[in-house]
Every structure is written in C-alpha cells, then in structure tokens.
Amino acid sequence: MRGLGKFLTGIASSLAEAWEELRIHKGRVLLSLVGVAVAVCALTTVVGAGAMAEQLSREVSERQSGRPASITFSAYMQSPTGQIDAAAVDAAWTESLARHEVAFASRVTWASANVQYADGVSPANLQLIDVPYGEMHRVQIVDGAWFTDRDARRLAPAVIVNEVVWDRLGRPPMATHPTLELADSGVSAVIIGVSRAMSEYDGESAYVLNDAFPALGVVVDPMMMSSPSYEMWVPEEHADGLMQAISEEVRAALGEGSGFDGWRGDYGAWPEDPFLATKLVVAGVAVVILVLGALSLVNITLVTVRTRIREIGIRRTFGATGGRVFFAVMLESVVGTFVAGIVGVGVSIALVRSPLPAMLIGSSPDDMPGFPVEAAVVGILAATVVGALAGLLPALTAVRVKVIDAIRF
Amino acid sequence: MSVLLEARDVTRTVDVIDGEPLTILAGVDLAVAEGDRVSIVGRSGSGKSTLLNVLGLLDAPTSGELTFLGRDARRLRGAARDRLRGGEIGFVFQQFNLLPGRTALENVATPLYYDAGRAFWQREKIAREMLERVGLGERVAQLPSRLSGGEQQRVAIARALVRRPRLILADEPTGALDLATGQTVMELMEEVAGETGAALVTITHDPAIAQRASRHLRLEAGRLIADEPREYGGADAADAADDPAHAELVDGAAA
Ligand SMILES: Nc1ncnc2c1ncn2[C@@H]1O[C@H](COP(=O)(O)OP(=O)(O)OP(=O)(O)O)[C@@H](O)[C@H]1O
Ligand SMILES: [Mg+2]
C-alpha cells in the first residue's frame, strides 16, 4: 500500500513539476509552438480544401455519368425487325427493381420538341426520365423543385427546363406558374423547376417524366428518338451481383432472342482512382509544411537547451532523478506540440468552414465533405510525434550532462 | 552520535586537455557525525568545491572510500543516488543558484517535488513555514531578482533545509554577502540546522565564518588537516586581518 502511495505520489509530483515548468516557460513554449500550430493548421486546411476540391470534381463527374455505382442497361432484340416492345421491357425492369428493392432507378430517353417562345419557335432537347434521376445525377435546381411522384399524374404535364430555356422565357419566377408552349401539339406544359446549365455551351433542354411524356403530345420520328436506357444507382458492393441478376431476369421476361446488357459508367468503375493525383499533391504539400514546422521547433529547442542545463543541474542537486528531468523536458515538448496541434486544427476548421474556400474555388459542393477528421488526427499526432522527437534531443542532453558541470554552467 | 559521512583516502583526479592528469584531492580523510559543525578553509583553487561535490554525491571520488549513512557511495548509482542526495543532503551555494523566474516560495518548494511522501502534497505549507523561519514570510511571492543578496541567500538556505536533510553542505554561503549579513545568515543556518540535528559543513574564505564551527579543517595540497582556530585571532575578525595566514587567504580569493 505504501509502495503504491509512493508510486502515485511520484507520478503526481512528476506531472506537477512538468506542469510548473511548462507554466514558467510559457513564453519560450509559445514561441516554439507557433511554427507547429501554423504547420498543423496548414496541413489540415490543405487536406480539407483538397477534400472539397475532390468532392467538387466528383460531383461534376457524377452529374455526367452517375454516382458510384451507376449501372446503365440497354435492351435489344435479335429479331428480323429489331423492334423491342418498350412496354414489356418497362414492366420487366420495374418488376426486377422491386424484387431487388432498388430504390434509385430511372429510364432515360432523349427526344426533342419545338418550343414556342415569344420571339419564335426553336427546338429543345427533351430528356425523359423518372423521379429518382434528379438524385442519381445530382441535378441542381436553381428555382422551383425537382419532380415528385405526384407530377406523373398531373393533368397538365410538368417539365423542368434548363437555364437556357428559362432565360429565353425571361426568367419568370416559379410562383407565377410559367408554362412551356409546345409548338406542334399546342400543349402547355407547366414549368415546375429550373435546372442549372452544366456549362455555357448547353443548348435548350428540358426534363420530362417518362410517364408524363405522352401528355405532351409530341410526335417523334422514331429515328430521332433514342431507345431508352435503364439506369440504376446501387451500393458498390452489390453492383456486380445486381447487374447480372437484373440483366438475366429482364432477358428471361422478354423471351428468346432478347438481350438486356448493363455496364458501369461512373468513375468508381474506372481502373484508377481519378483523384489520386490531387490526393498526392495535397499530401506532398502537407508533408513539406509539417517538416518545416518540425524544423523550426527543433531549431528553437536547440537554442534554448543550453540555458536550461543550469536549471536542470540545480534541480538535480536537490534530488531530481535523470528520469524526472527527462520526463519534464519531454512533457513540455509533447504537451506543447499537442496543444499547438489542437489550436492549429481549430483555426483550420474555422478557415475551411468559412466562405473563403468556396470563394477561392469558385463554387461549393452540394454535399459539403465532412471536416477531414483524418487530417486533423494525423496533424495532431504528427505534431505530437514531432514534439517528442524535438524534445528527445534536449531531454537526452539534460539527462546526460553531469550535475557538477551543469551547475557550473 | 552516529557517523553520517565518512571519507577515507578520497582522491579526485581530473583529466586536463594535453597534460598530466590534475590531482585536486590527494587523499582526504573526514568523518562527519550528526550535529557536527565543520568548517573547511583553503586557498582558492585548493579543491574545496571539488571536495564538497564529492561529499554531496554530486561527483564521484577517483579512488578511496566514501560512505554516506553507512552506504558505499561507489555503489550508489543513478536514481538511487539522486534520491538519497535529495532526501538527506541540502546544498547552499556561493552564487545562491536560485531558479530564475520562480518566486521565493516556488524555489523553496522545488526540493519537495522529489519527496514521494506527504511533503510533496503539503509543499506549499512547508515551504511557507520555512520562509517564515528565515524571516522572509512577507516576501514569499517575490522573484529572486527582486531580493537583496542576503535575502536571496536566505531563500537558498530555506530551500536547502526544507526537506530536513541530515547533512548541509554550504559552499561559501556568505561569499556574496557583506560581513554583517554573512554573520546573520550563518547564525540562521546554524539555528535551523540545530533544530533538526543536521550536520553542517561550511566551506569559506572568511576566518570569521570558519571560526563559528566546532571543528576547523584546512584543505591543503589535496589533504584535509586540522586548522588552529586561534590563528584567526579568536572572535575578533579585525585581528585576523593582521594575520599572515589570513592575508594570504584574502589574496588567494582576490586572485
Ligand atoms: N572538471 C575539471 N577539469 C579541470 N580542472 C578542474 C576541474 N574541476 C576543478 N578543476 C580545477 O581544480 C582546482 C580546484 O577547483 P575547485 O573549484 O575545487 O577550487 P576551490 O577550492 O573551490 O576554489 P575557490 O575557493 O576559488 O572556489 C582548480 O584549479 C580548478 O581549475
Ligand atoms: Mg569553490
């Protein structure tokens, strides 16, 4: 019991002593830690901004080719006519989706229609899709809202036009229930939302729900209308299994001579990580920053170690063991860098969360990536390790110097 | 009275860059018992500080036997040596050696951090009492740089005594003080040492200080020899100035 008490008192007194030392030398400690705090802040910020940039480019690529894992099927028939029964495919597809509980799926077909504007008639591309498409392709809505299931049953068909169409219409607010006049059929479609143009080269286009398309009364030349493709967005780990299962089920339902083939188009299927280069650059910059911070710390510690030798000598005459001295010097370094790491991460969080990066990059992602916790942890850990290494040198010096030499200093 | 410390034929030789090794202590014999009052005089450079460092377990003898509290100093290593020194020996230095930037109280409490017992937890109370004991009860929060020389030395004494060591080693404790202050400081040290029954070994240049001890030794040619206290002219320090031996000492100190 007494032994334990002494042991605990020993720990308590070591900590108390080290803490006192830290308090007394706070000026020096602060000075040496500025570099580390800045380094950790820079490290975390760079990684955080890198994650944001990566998320941005990921979203751009997801708008084009879907989110991982997106599988696109197309149906074909090896019959003399080559004509496929779209209704049969739709039915088989819907059934198969329901069986596998795939929530995100959409048929995609391209068509076109002439639109009556105030200044004349011009064609617009129509993309025929199902409700989940918006989520699957991160369609950005600048006004109004994306389709809901109810929109398929509207009497007046609903459309979502892109900004190019909207501009030609004079950007009417959604609250005024603007309509899109189809020149050939004379049908008025209700505009319920406006999608952002993906680039400045976009032409006029609009989204229509597959089920609402007939109500537009658009007569399409079969040669001009693409055959539908069938897209689904499923968890990556199930992608291959689902692709095969659905492909087989639909083919079986369509009968002899039919085919329903799928492929993955999203970046997740690419052989290489498309963001590898970005990641490497970011990591490289971060490492360089941290090394510089570490160097500044080692530098300052070395300069100060001489002035501390005498104090350490005095303590040792009063019974401080080599271990105690080592511990105190080490702790000063480690606790200091740890705190500096936390401060650096704190500042970095404030920076990354501020509107600043979005201003610098020019746009901000839909799904803000979470704060790079790994970077923060790595930053703090690295700072602490750097602190331990930087502390090792003076701590060893302090322990190895002879007491008599130390007090003469 | 039990023997605290015993040195037999202790030598200390140091290596000198390009030259014969320098023998500072050539064979010192000394026994210090509890409650002893020993003074050691000697010319500057005669090896007094070296001897004190050896006796205080700060330095190791090159040869000879040294026992402290019955333990062979040669066998005492590392942490055990540090702990024994911290617990049983108190140092007072000529240059005070206070820790800069720490208040008087913090300085006095420093040795108590190395006490694994109750003293650590009560360090502030104990240090405060000790400072009161040396007459600095009002100045506990003062930094050493704001204290006079005599006050600083009193802080150093309080620090040396705060763990109630059995042996106090004072290396020219009054060297930086004027005569009157020196005497006061010595009186104080003897008084506090007397309370705990500690032995006091004082190294000094000052005959008047040496004269206060009960045993008088002189370090000469690397050996300790008995010193005649009346050489310094008894209690009258003025007489000592006329004494050729003293003049020699003073010259040595000035050199
Ligand atoms: N580590 C060392 N290396 C070389 N020479 C040393 C060493 N330690 C002491 N000396 C020499 O040994 C001699 C004795 O030194 P010491 O400090 O013990 O003298 P002292 O009697 O305390 O002198 P003073 O009265 O001036 O304080 C001096 O000449 C000193 O230069
Ligand atoms: Mg000396």
XYZ file of C-alpha atoms and ligand atoms in Angstrom:
696
model
C 0.000 0.000 0.000
C 2.743 2.400 0.979
C 4.645 1.446 -2.122
C 1.635 2.253 -4.265
C 1.115 5.538 -2.475
C 4.708 6.500 -3.101
C 4.395 5.461 -6.703
C 1.280 7.556 -7.215
C 2.825 10.496 -5.404
C 5.807 10.092 -7.709
C 3.592 10.320 -10.768
C 1.655 13.246 -9.351
C 4.803 15.129 -8.468
C 6.381 14.458 -11.876
C 3.289 15.821 -13.567
C 3.068 18.769 -11.214
C 6.716 19.595 -11.762
C 6.464 19.273 -15.515
C 3.347 21.435 -15.487
C 5.106 24.076 -13.389
C 7.963 24.058 -15.856
C 5.555 24.477 -18.719
C 3.906 27.387 -16.950
C 7.182 29.112 -16.151
C 8.498 28.702 -19.664
C 5.279 29.534 -21.403
C 6.908 32.307 -23.371
C 9.512 30.017 -24.809
C 6.988 27.234 -25.292
C 4.605 29.529 -27.131
C 7.346 30.817 -29.355
C 8.488 27.364 -30.334
C 4.962 26.220 -30.957
C 3.827 28.940 -33.318
C 5.561 27.115 -36.135
C 3.948 23.819 -35.224
C 0.484 25.326 -34.887
C 0.842 27.026 -38.258
C 2.074 23.787 -39.809
C -0.781 21.716 -38.429
C -3.264 24.395 -39.450
C -1.840 24.478 -42.958
C -1.777 20.705 -43.136
C -5.378 20.313 -42.093
C -6.530 23.195 -44.252
C -4.774 21.883 -47.317
C -6.223 18.425 -46.795
C -9.643 19.896 -46.051
C -9.580 22.121 -49.116
C -8.266 19.175 -51.120
C -11.222 17.090 -49.972
C -13.515 19.894 -51.025
C -11.910 20.177 -54.444
C -12.120 16.426 -54.813
C -15.775 16.467 -53.855
C -16.416 19.179 -56.424
C -14.807 17.283 -59.263
C -16.534 14.126 -58.080
C -19.902 15.850 -58.247
C -19.185 17.158 -61.721
C -18.354 13.681 -62.867
C -21.400 12.279 -61.104
C -23.678 14.699 -62.912
C -22.402 13.344 -66.181
C -22.064 9.652 -65.556
C -23.832 8.970 -62.302
C -22.789 8.229 -58.788
C -20.989 5.070 -57.846
C -22.243 2.549 -58.599
C -24.414 3.548 -61.554
C -25.327 0.817 -63.966
C -26.880 1.501 -67.335
C -28.744 -1.189 -69.227
C -29.952 -1.196 -72.749
C -32.325 -3.638 -74.312
C -32.124 -5.137 -77.774
C -33.927 -7.779 -79.785
C -32.357 -10.072 -82.342
C -35.483 -10.341 -84.431
C -35.888 -9.516 -88.075
C -37.491 -6.180 -87.247
C -35.159 -5.479 -84.352
C -38.110 -3.779 -82.746
C -38.340 -4.048 -78.993
C -41.523 -3.920 -77.043
C -40.815 -0.968 -74.800
C -43.809 -1.640 -72.587
C -42.642 -5.200 -71.959
C -39.143 -4.055 -71.085
C -40.534 -1.402 -68.748
C -42.671 -3.960 -66.986
C -39.867 -6.464 -66.612
C -37.490 -3.764 -65.430
C -39.935 -2.413 -62.852
C -40.635 -5.877 -61.537
C -36.999 -6.758 -61.299
C -36.210 -3.498 -59.480
C -38.984 -4.162 -56.997
C -37.725 -7.673 -56.381
C -34.251 -6.410 -55.583
C -35.523 -3.365 -53.717
C -33.595 -0.948 -55.890
C -34.883 2.491 -54.927
C -32.875 4.618 -57.322
C -33.549 3.778 -60.921
C -34.626 5.722 -63.967
C -35.361 5.130 -67.606
C -33.570 7.665 -69.751
C -34.622 8.602 -73.273
C -33.780 11.545 -75.457
C -36.289 13.258 -77.681
C -36.826 16.731 -78.988
C -39.717 19.090 -79.459
C -40.321 22.522 -80.927
C -40.970 25.188 -78.357
C -42.884 28.366 -78.949
C -41.100 31.383 -77.498
C -42.219 34.979 -77.691
C -39.650 35.519 -80.434
C -40.267 32.398 -82.421
C -40.063 28.636 -82.444
C -36.940 26.630 -81.789
C -36.240 23.051 -80.873
C -35.306 21.893 -77.397
C -33.910 18.592 -76.292
C -36.178 16.616 -74.033
C -34.728 14.204 -71.549
C -37.295 11.670 -70.468
C -36.521 10.400 -67.010
C -38.074 9.045 -63.814
C -38.272 10.817 -60.476
C -35.101 9.326 -58.893
C -32.956 10.659 -61.754
C -32.519 14.031 -60.016
C -30.933 12.429 -57.002
C -28.920 9.988 -59.077
C -27.322 12.685 -61.201
C -27.237 15.460 -58.608
C -29.364 17.664 -60.861
C -29.029 21.174 -59.490
C -32.243 23.118 -59.294
C -31.867 26.881 -59.335
C -35.573 27.647 -58.909
C -38.631 25.583 -58.099
C -38.161 21.930 -57.251
C -37.368 18.583 -58.805
C -40.214 16.217 -59.742
C -42.137 14.238 -57.188
C -44.189 11.106 -57.771
C -47.349 13.199 -57.972
C -46.065 15.077 -61.012
C -46.517 11.980 -63.192
C -50.280 12.105 -62.605
C -50.814 15.793 -63.265
C -53.305 16.681 -65.924
C -51.080 19.369 -67.331
C -47.689 17.706 -67.853
C -44.869 19.097 -65.714
C -41.443 19.943 -67.082
C -38.198 21.181 -65.670
C -36.405 23.456 -68.083
C -32.765 24.357 -68.036
C -31.495 27.871 -67.537
C -31.057 28.402 -71.266
C -34.790 27.895 -71.845
C -35.623 29.857 -68.748
C -33.521 32.769 -69.948
C -35.357 32.783 -73.267
C -38.621 32.873 -71.364
C -37.406 35.884 -69.420
C -36.705 34.036 -66.155
C -40.245 34.006 -64.810
C -40.481 33.121 -61.103
C -41.968 29.695 -60.354
C -44.619 31.300 -58.210
C -46.191 32.741 -61.351
C -46.706 29.193 -62.756
C -44.960 29.743 -66.070
C -45.653 27.359 -68.918
C -43.739 25.932 -71.806
C -45.722 26.080 -75.070
C -45.089 23.189 -77.425
C -45.400 24.485 -80.964
C -46.500 21.288 -82.735
C -49.049 19.879 -80.313
C -50.187 23.124 -78.772
C -49.892 21.605 -75.322
C -48.892 23.874 -72.448
C -46.549 22.185 -70.013
C -46.214 23.553 -66.506
C -42.676 24.552 -65.595
C -42.123 23.419 -62.044
C -38.380 23.946 -61.809
C -35.256 25.225 -63.482
C -32.093 23.170 -63.676
C -28.673 24.686 -63.764
C -26.904 24.576 -67.081
C -23.866 22.337 -66.810
C -21.741 24.544 -68.964
C -22.060 27.700 -71.001
C -22.310 25.623 -74.185
C -25.555 23.968 -73.128
C -28.443 24.295 -75.546
C -32.110 24.457 -74.699
C -33.289 21.372 -72.928
C -35.899 20.193 -70.509
C -36.606 17.209 -68.304
C -39.917 15.393 -68.590
C -41.079 12.406 -66.612
C -41.409 9.323 -68.824
C -44.961 8.816 -67.671
C -45.916 12.403 -68.450
C -44.328 12.456 -71.885
C -47.341 11.121 -73.836
C -49.422 14.000 -72.459
C -47.118 16.440 -74.239
C -48.461 15.113 -77.483
C -45.081 15.346 -79.080
C -44.920 13.319 -82.237
C -41.482 11.952 -82.567
C -39.854 10.487 -85.540
C -38.720 7.053 -84.310
C -35.382 7.695 -85.992
C -34.907 10.823 -83.914
C -35.825 9.255 -80.633
C -33.177 7.276 -78.850
C -34.039 3.890 -77.497
C -34.388 4.073 -73.750
C -31.611 3.160 -71.449
C -32.222 1.923 -67.960
C -30.130 3.307 -65.154
C -29.875 2.344 -61.541
C -27.801 3.569 -58.631
C -26.894 0.844 -56.176
C -24.352 0.269 -53.418
C -20.949 -0.506 -54.842
C -20.620 -3.856 -53.142
C -23.826 -5.129 -54.762
C -23.199 -3.611 -58.158
C -21.908 -6.656 -59.989
C -24.407 -9.093 -58.494
C -27.383 -6.842 -59.190
C -26.230 -6.067 -62.686
C -26.128 -9.749 -63.529
C -29.352 -10.674 -61.751
C -31.430 -7.889 -63.298
C -29.940 -8.455 -66.685
C -30.922 -12.125 -66.569
C -34.370 -11.530 -65.154
C -35.325 -8.956 -67.754
C -33.937 -11.104 -70.555
C -35.925 -14.074 -69.291
C -39.073 -11.978 -69.181
C -38.573 -10.711 -72.718
C -38.042 -14.146 -74.126
C -35.886 -15.759 -76.750
C -33.577 -13.565 -78.803
C -33.662 -10.612 -76.455
C -30.878 -9.013 -74.565
C -30.584 -6.628 -71.620
C -26.972 -5.673 -71.065
C -25.602 -3.411 -68.378
C -22.359 -1.597 -67.807
C -20.960 0.697 -65.204
C -20.265 4.233 -66.322
C -19.459 6.013 -63.074
C -15.908 6.919 -62.095
C -15.952 4.225 -59.385
C -15.587 1.688 -62.187
C -12.503 3.343 -63.606
C -9.399 1.282 -63.132
C -7.552 4.072 -61.348
C -8.591 6.429 -58.643
C -9.237 9.544 -60.741
C -8.458 11.761 -57.740
C -5.133 10.112 -56.985
C -3.085 12.937 -58.460
C -4.935 15.553 -56.423
C -4.518 13.487 -53.301
C -0.798 13.024 -53.865
C -0.189 16.705 -54.453
C -2.162 17.612 -51.344
C -0.332 15.028 -49.245
C 3.037 16.189 -50.575
C 2.340 19.811 -49.725
C 1.105 18.798 -46.280
C 4.220 16.780 -45.540
C 6.503 19.612 -46.606
C 4.606 22.013 -44.366
C 4.868 19.690 -41.398
C 8.570 19.105 -41.916
C 9.157 22.853 -41.957
C 7.207 23.221 -38.718
C 9.227 20.431 -37.152
C 12.486 22.032 -38.207
C 11.532 25.328 -36.641
C 10.679 23.536 -33.427
C 13.943 21.594 -33.303
C 15.793 24.792 -34.019
C 14.258 26.689 -31.133
C 14.611 23.766 -28.733
C 18.287 23.505 -29.521
C 18.837 27.176 -28.896
C 17.099 27.028 -25.543
C 18.582 23.797 -24.274
C 21.795 25.462 -23.147
C 20.015 27.923 -20.943
C 18.112 25.112 -19.303
C 21.099 22.960 -18.424
C 21.989 25.045 -15.374
C 18.459 24.981 -14.031
C 18.348 21.274 -14.506
C 21.658 20.956 -12.668
C 20.241 22.876 -9.737
C 17.183 20.658 -9.634
C 19.337 17.599 -9.713
C 21.327 18.701 -6.686
C 18.005 18.699 -4.850
C 17.157 15.167 -5.812
C 15.670 15.304 -9.304
C 16.495 11.986 -10.916
C 17.550 11.719 -14.536
C 14.190 10.160 -15.316
C 12.310 13.059 -13.800
C 14.277 15.585 -15.742
C 13.825 13.627 -18.935
C 10.117 13.373 -18.321
C 9.712 17.079 -17.579
C 11.603 18.186 -20.664
C 9.796 15.655 -22.845
C 6.408 16.545 -21.483
C 6.987 20.210 -22.118
C 7.640 19.389 -25.735
C 4.868 16.858 -26.196
C 2.128 18.672 -24.320
C 3.143 21.855 -26.057
C 3.009 20.418 -29.527
C -0.213 18.595 -28.729
C -1.861 21.841 -27.685
C -0.360 23.569 -30.699
C -1.805 20.831 -32.887
C -5.257 21.360 -31.431
C -5.009 25.105 -31.891
C -3.876 24.589 -35.476
C -6.785 22.275 -36.197
C -9.193 24.713 -34.572
C -8.028 27.558 -36.760
C -8.169 25.263 -39.763
C -11.772 24.271 -39.017
C -12.688 27.922 -38.849
C -10.953 28.548 -42.173
C -12.404 25.598 -44.056
C -15.901 26.243 -42.701
C -15.744 29.896 -43.640
C -16.974 31.056 -47.061
C -13.360 31.635 -48.025
C -12.558 28.342 -49.802
C -15.784 28.453 -51.839
C -14.822 31.970 -52.892
C -11.376 30.784 -53.891
C -12.509 27.674 -55.744
C -15.411 29.476 -57.348
C -18.182 27.120 -56.326
C -19.026 24.978 -53.379
C -20.054 21.347 -53.458
C -23.665 20.216 -52.884
C -22.604 17.745 -50.285
C -20.062 19.543 -48.155
C -17.430 16.948 -47.351
C -17.118 16.405 -43.611
C -14.190 18.094 -41.937
C -11.132 15.981 -42.698
C -11.008 14.218 -39.363
C -8.163 12.019 -40.550
C -6.142 15.070 -41.469
C -6.867 16.631 -38.087
C -5.906 13.465 -36.253
C -2.846 12.972 -38.420
C -1.912 16.618 -37.904
C -2.204 16.437 -34.135
C -0.463 13.084 -33.990
C 2.308 14.221 -36.288
C 2.740 17.372 -34.226
C 2.982 15.305 -31.064
C 5.493 12.931 -32.605
C 7.480 15.880 -33.875
C 7.309 17.318 -30.371
C 8.561 14.075 -28.896
C 11.425 13.911 -31.374
C 12.304 17.554 -30.919
C 12.120 17.081 -27.156
C 14.273 13.977 -27.210
C 17.408 15.866 -28.061
C 17.317 18.381 -25.201
C 15.936 15.764 -22.832
C 18.840 13.435 -23.523
C 21.292 16.291 -23.205
C 19.723 17.286 -19.906
C 19.993 13.788 -18.528
C 23.475 13.077 -19.759
C 25.145 16.246 -18.622
C 26.873 15.763 -15.272
C 25.343 17.589 -12.366
C 28.619 19.238 -11.403
C 29.109 20.504 -14.925
C 25.537 21.654 -15.104
C 25.662 23.853 -12.026
C 28.887 25.433 -13.206
C 27.247 26.473 -16.457
C 26.461 10.474 17.968
C 26.253 8.409 14.848
C 28.500 8.921 11.871
C 26.781 10.406 8.878
C 29.554 10.512 6.422
C 32.966 9.048 6.250
C 35.686 9.642 3.684
C 38.839 7.588 3.700
C 41.767 8.446 1.490
C 39.473 10.037 -1.077
C 41.188 11.319 -4.201
C 39.871 13.190 -7.168
C 41.852 13.490 -10.347
C 40.656 15.270 -13.433
C 41.898 14.932 -16.965
C 43.362 18.048 -18.397
C 43.483 18.626 -22.113
C 47.082 17.875 -23.261
C 48.828 17.473 -19.939
C 49.246 15.298 -16.891
C 46.014 14.468 -15.055
C 45.466 17.038 -12.357
C 45.151 15.727 -8.814
C 42.838 18.016 -6.888
C 42.206 15.804 -3.883
C 45.191 13.668 -2.933
C 43.786 11.672 -0.041
C 41.109 13.193 2.098
C 40.055 11.678 5.410
C 36.965 13.033 7.050
C 34.205 11.854 9.327
C 31.106 13.903 9.917
C 28.716 12.977 12.715
C 25.172 14.146 13.260
C 25.007 17.668 14.536
C 28.638 18.386 13.643
C 29.722 21.907 12.771
C 32.677 21.655 10.427
C 34.431 24.478 8.644
C 36.817 23.972 5.779
C 39.153 26.705 4.645
C 41.767 26.682 1.967
C 43.289 28.772 -0.763
C 41.326 29.447 -3.843
C 41.780 26.572 -6.231
C 42.777 24.196 -3.461
C 39.830 21.945 -4.293
C 37.250 22.914 -1.682
C 34.326 22.917 -4.098
C 35.561 19.687 -5.602
C 35.604 18.110 -2.143
C 32.135 19.363 -1.369
C 30.779 17.942 -4.618
C 32.286 14.583 -3.752
C 30.889 14.660 -0.212
C 27.494 15.713 -1.563
C 27.323 12.786 -4.003
C 27.355 15.171 -6.937
C 30.753 13.929 -8.022
C 32.430 10.564 -7.569
C 35.863 10.080 -5.978
C 38.596 8.770 -8.266
C 39.735 6.429 -5.515
C 39.264 5.946 -1.815
C 36.232 5.085 0.252
C 33.217 7.190 0.850
C 30.283 6.050 2.930
C 27.157 8.037 3.475
C 24.715 6.773 6.093
C 26.597 3.502 6.019
C 26.237 3.115 2.287
C 29.138 2.818 -0.083
C 28.971 5.823 -2.365
C 30.662 3.934 -5.178
C 27.762 1.517 -5.262
C 25.184 4.294 -5.301
C 24.172 4.963 -8.850
C 21.576 6.693 -10.895
C 18.212 7.403 -9.403
C 19.026 5.891 -6.008
C 21.925 8.290 -5.657
C 19.782 11.233 -6.713
C 17.045 10.271 -4.272
C 19.424 9.810 -1.378
C 21.048 13.142 -2.107
C 17.693 14.882 -2.405
C 16.406 13.400 0.827
C 19.425 13.691 3.069
C 21.659 16.439 1.773
C 20.971 20.136 1.393
C 23.190 22.461 -0.611
C 23.782 26.152 -0.170
C 25.869 27.680 -2.911
C 28.009 30.744 -3.065
C 26.035 32.085 -6.035
C 22.720 31.106 -4.393
C 21.693 29.194 -7.530
C 18.062 30.146 -7.189
C 15.866 29.248 -10.114
C 15.182 32.456 -12.020
C 11.602 33.319 -12.791
C 10.258 31.381 -9.815
C 9.087 33.096 -6.679
C 10.835 32.578 -3.363
C 8.068 30.177 -2.416
C 8.423 28.171 -5.627
C 12.168 27.991 -5.183
C 11.867 26.703 -1.664
C 9.201 24.206 -2.704
C 11.360 22.786 -5.513
C 13.064 20.024 -3.467
C 9.697 18.889 -2.155
C 8.693 17.761 -5.638
C 11.223 14.985 -5.190
C 9.747 13.799 -1.930
C 7.489 10.837 -2.600
C 5.688 11.243 0.693
C 3.338 13.681 2.333
C 5.795 16.539 1.963
C 5.003 16.771 -1.739
C 1.307 17.298 -1.131
C 1.996 19.858 1.590
C 4.821 21.516 -0.275
C 3.364 24.977 -0.211
C 2.648 24.971 3.500
C 6.063 23.541 4.332
C 7.874 25.984 2.063
C 5.928 28.880 3.521
C 6.811 27.856 7.057
C 10.449 27.550 6.106
C 10.465 31.006 4.554
C 8.905 32.377 7.713
C 11.607 30.618 9.621
C 14.309 32.518 7.700
C 12.416 35.768 8.136
C 11.009 36.067 4.639
C 7.393 35.278 5.479
C 6.317 38.540 3.876
C 8.195 38.026 0.663
C 7.114 34.602 -0.472
C 5.783 35.837 -3.808
C 8.929 37.762 -4.673
C 11.122 36.787 -7.591
C 14.806 36.273 -6.731
C 15.778 39.190 -8.949
C 13.803 41.468 -6.650
C 15.541 40.273 -3.483
C 18.746 41.551 -1.936
C 21.794 39.285 -1.776
C 21.201 38.429 1.861
C 17.555 37.700 1.179
C 18.436 35.527 -1.775
C 20.847 33.546 0.335
C 18.159 33.127 2.978
C 15.852 31.731 0.316
C 18.643 29.381 -0.719
C 19.068 28.300 2.895
C 15.360 27.729 3.276
C 15.470 25.623 0.121
C 18.450 23.607 1.390
C 16.677 22.886 4.664
C 13.131 22.356 3.508
C 13.459 18.585 3.292
C 15.115 18.448 6.689
C 18.363 16.977 5.389
C 20.789 15.353 7.784
C 23.767 16.968 6.123
C 24.002 20.556 4.994
C 26.835 21.408 2.638
C 27.462 25.092 2.257
C 29.964 26.238 -0.337
C 30.954 29.748 0.647
C 27.436 30.640 1.721
C 28.432 34.149 2.724
C 30.791 34.795 -0.157
C 28.487 37.261 -1.819
C 27.356 38.957 1.354
C 28.777 41.747 3.458
C 30.299 40.826 6.795
C 27.325 41.600 8.999
C 24.822 39.943 6.674
C 27.154 36.974 6.410
C 27.148 36.533 10.140
C 23.364 36.792 10.334
C 22.928 34.236 7.584
C 25.331 31.847 9.312
C 23.530 32.253 12.608
C 20.291 31.440 10.912
C 21.682 28.397 9.181
C 23.164 27.074 12.391
C 19.929 27.675 14.219
C 17.768 25.847 11.695
C 20.321 23.054 11.396
C 20.297 22.816 15.178
C 16.532 22.308 15.192
C 16.759 19.221 13.022
C 20.055 17.999 14.387
C 21.635 18.301 10.948
C 25.366 18.342 10.442
C 26.727 21.491 8.823
C 29.839 21.545 6.687
C 30.780 25.054 5.628
C 33.401 25.996 3.126
C 34.589 29.527 3.475
C 37.305 32.032 2.807
C 36.228 34.059 5.739
C 38.014 33.295 9.036
C 35.232 34.882 10.998
C 32.782 32.434 9.455
C 35.149 29.485 9.861
C 35.576 30.408 13.454
C 31.908 29.723 14.214
C 32.343 25.962 13.662
C 33.265 23.419 16.300
C 35.808 21.665 14.090
C 38.174 23.535 11.863
C 39.797 21.975 8.863
C 42.057 23.251 6.169
C 42.394 21.826 2.680
C 45.998 21.964 1.657
C 47.864 20.066 -1.029
C 44.811 17.953 -1.604
C 44.547 16.833 2.018
C 42.454 17.904 4.971
C 44.403 18.905 8.018
C 43.332 20.279 11.359
C 43.315 24.052 11.446
C 44.039 26.075 14.519
C 41.110 28.420 15.129
C 43.211 30.890 17.146
C 45.221 31.575 14.002
C 42.308 33.806 13.058
C 42.598 35.757 16.231
C 39.613 34.391 18.077
C 36.341 36.177 17.840
C 37.874 39.404 16.692
C 37.925 39.477 12.937
C 39.940 42.694 12.891
C 42.877 40.843 14.407
C 42.661 38.263 11.709
C 43.422 40.844 9.076
C 46.885 41.222 10.563
C 47.413 37.518 10.499
C 49.727 36.498 7.649
C 47.753 33.305 7.011
C 44.586 35.317 6.596
C 46.208 37.852 4.358
C 47.304 35.008 2.205
C 43.747 33.679 2.050
C 42.358 37.044 1.090
C 44.970 37.439 -1.612
C 44.118 33.995 -2.873
C 40.492 34.892 -3.037
C 41.253 38.030 -4.946
C 43.450 36.200 -7.439
N 36.495 19.342 -14.141
C 37.654 19.980 -14.001
N 38.537 19.983 -15.001
C 39.728 20.596 -14.875
N 40.090 21.254 -13.781
C 39.242 21.276 -12.742
C 38.000 20.656 -12.800
N 37.352 20.858 -11.618
C 38.189 21.584 -10.886
N 39.316 21.842 -11.557
C 40.460 22.562 -11.037
O 40.726 22.062 -9.764
C 41.091 23.116 -8.908
C 40.163 23.127 -7.703
O 38.915 23.626 -8.067
P 37.812 23.979 -7.004
O 36.680 24.602 -7.705
O 37.535 22.771 -6.211
O 38.597 25.040 -6.093
P 38.081 25.835 -4.836
O 38.948 25.447 -3.717
O 36.626 25.637 -4.654
O 38.377 27.307 -5.264
P 37.570 28.625 -4.893
O 37.911 28.919 -3.468
O 38.128 29.659 -5.792
O 36.133 28.361 -5.109
C 41.032 24.387 -9.717
O 42.339 24.689 -10.127
C 40.183 24.021 -10.884
O 40.589 24.743 -12.012
Mg 34.934 26.878 -4.812
